[in-house]
Amino acid sequence: MKQAFVSQPADPVADPRRGVPSVERVLQELGPSALPRPIVVAEVRRTLAALRREPVQGGFDAAVARVRAALRSRSRQRLQVVVNATGVVLHTNFGRAPLGAVATAAVAEVAANYGNVEFDLEAGGRGGRGAYVEHALALLCEAEAATVVNNCAAALVLVLRHLTASRREVVLSRGELVQIGGGFRIPEILEASGAVLREVGTTNRTTVEDYARAIGPATGLVLKVHRSNFFMDGFVAAPPTAAIAALAHERGVPFAEDLGSGAVFATDEIAGVEPEPTPAEVLRHGADLVTFSGDKLLGGPQAGIIAGSATLVAALKREPFFRALRCDKLAFAALQATVDAHLADTAATELPVQVMLRASEPDLRARAERMAAALSVYPVSVEVTTGPAEIGGGCLPRSAIPSVAIELASKSLAPAALARRLAEGDPPVIGTVARGRCRLDFRTVFPSQDDTLVRAIGTALAGGEAADGPQGA
Ligand SMILES: *Cc1c(COP(=O)(O)O)cnc(C)c1O
């Protein structure tokens, strides 16, 4: 049928006025779907409305094909597992840190049951929310106290709101007026918190004297923001944490450092990785509070951790706003297992972020070579290459861990087209296109995904969506 809908008024199943089929007729033709019926109906309505505005050639079959494509797109928006072959270990678009097996099991168990979320089993009554994890985090950070909110941005907002409630000014270096990821700009967070920014120094150089001149009766907080996602080189200077802390204390003003990445281990143990200040180090150097993310180098769930002075942490928890930022039991369960792993010294083998960062080049190479051999039956040229992998997620921007990848080149498919087909597969495989090839980095692929990856590549080379079920649902 090669005619526009508008030219088939006699079609009994079509809308007699505009030639677009009825919702019922299309639903019948689609048959059963894995998606809930209201989702399917909404997609049919939306597609048919679009066809009414802008008819296409092809009649009923084309309309159904359009609806199927729309359902496939909708279905692909559902949260699902993707194979991360980008080499970026903490990829914000992929949900940053994958959880370890112990944390995952803890989440599943607590999720399916009741838990002592804020119940004191000793006293038999209402207790502190997350009391154990707060205690464990305080130990891990060598802090008097710690608490947890929804993410690091929330942690920072809470700290700012509390400490600038009466004295509004926050003293911050111009070199730290940064943007961290999408939609997180320090000056905007300050503004949203009701704080007034008092910028000091210049983009590339700030001295202790700059801070000293800016601190006055209106200063509520001196803030340092760790440059976690970029670096500056050349004619650059910023006072160390200890110097700023000493000055702030001399003037009786609290000092907080936003670390972001939350490395609680010596990152420079890992080849190619620069040293990163730990929360414990920052507190030892005199910060009153430190804030960091749960799902970056800590390797846990999305969370914002605040550690430091017991008085300040207790006051933060009394803020009415704290209630709006709290974590759910799933985050607590995952964080508890993650923090326990750090304290028990099992993090290096238990937390996927660390396992990935520590994977040796020869091990990665062996996997890449096995995969290259498995792919020899397909019409694709495969080259095993080495190159740097990034940590990502706004962490350790200067670090480049040596990594191993396979680079695919197909005679019939452009690299970007092959990458697109891999991304459209089931499961979606996300690689990169570099030097005219489709590149799949092994550092971020779980060894258990290697067989899946071989099949996904085979399917992509064979034409794309074969692995998708009917309607891709
Ligand atoms: C990543 C980062 C944040 C934001 O953390 P979220 O947990 O994503 O809210 C804040 N500050 C710094 C320095 C960061 O690196």
PDB file of C-alpha atoms in Angstrom, residues 72 76 413 417-418 420-427 455-469:
ATOM      1  CA  ARG A  72      10.314   0.501  21.201  1.00  0.00           C
ATOM      2  CA  ARG A  76      14.153   1.741  25.847  1.00  0.00           C
ATOM      3  CA  LEU A 413      29.175  -0.249   8.664  1.00  0.00           C
ATOM      4  CA  ALA A 417      26.699   3.361  12.779  1.00  0.00           C
ATOM      5  CA  LEU A 418      28.157   0.291  14.478  1.00  0.00           C
ATOM      6  CA  ARG A 420      24.680   3.193  17.325  1.00  0.00           C
ATOM      7  CA  ARG A 421      23.595  -0.390  16.634  1.00  0.00           C
ATOM      8  CA  LEU A 422      25.442  -1.565  19.732  1.00  0.00           C
ATOM      9  CA  ALA A 423      23.670   1.128  21.761  1.00  0.00           C
ATOM     10  CA  GLU A 424      20.328   0.026  20.294  1.00  0.00           C
ATOM     11  CA  GLY A 425      20.927  -3.609  21.209  1.00  0.00           C
ATOM     12  CA  ASP A 426      19.646  -5.656  24.098  1.00  0.00           C
ATOM     13  CA  PRO A 427      21.431  -5.078  26.375  1.00  0.00           C
ATOM     14  CA  ARG A 455      26.692 -11.764  21.195  1.00  0.00           C
ATOM     15  CA  ALA A 456      25.819  -8.061  21.160  1.00  0.00           C
ATOM     16  CA  ILE A 457      28.574  -7.358  18.646  1.00  0.00           C
ATOM     17  CA  GLY A 458      27.413 -10.296  16.509  1.00  0.00           C
ATOM     18  CA  THR A 459      23.832  -9.008  16.545  1.00  0.00           C
ATOM     19  CA  ALA A 460      24.903  -5.462  15.725  1.00  0.00           C
ATOM     20  CA  LEU A 461      26.965  -6.674  12.759  1.00  0.00           C
ATOM     21  CA  ALA A 462      24.084  -8.854  11.587  1.00  0.00           C
ATOM     22  CA  GLY A 463      21.692  -5.946  11.361  1.00  0.00           C
ATOM     23  CA  GLY A 464      20.910  -4.421  14.643  1.00  0.00           C
ATOM     24  CA  GLU A 465      17.758  -5.089  16.515  1.00  0.00           C
ATOM     25  CA  ALA A 466      17.449  -8.862  16.239  1.00  0.00           C
ATOM     26  CA  ALA A 467      17.899  -9.181  19.982  1.00  0.00           C
ATOM     27  CA  ASP A 468      14.873  -6.993  20.597  1.00  0.00           C
ATOM     28  CA  GLY A 469      11.656  -8.850  21.266  1.00  0.00           C
TER      29      GLY A 469
END
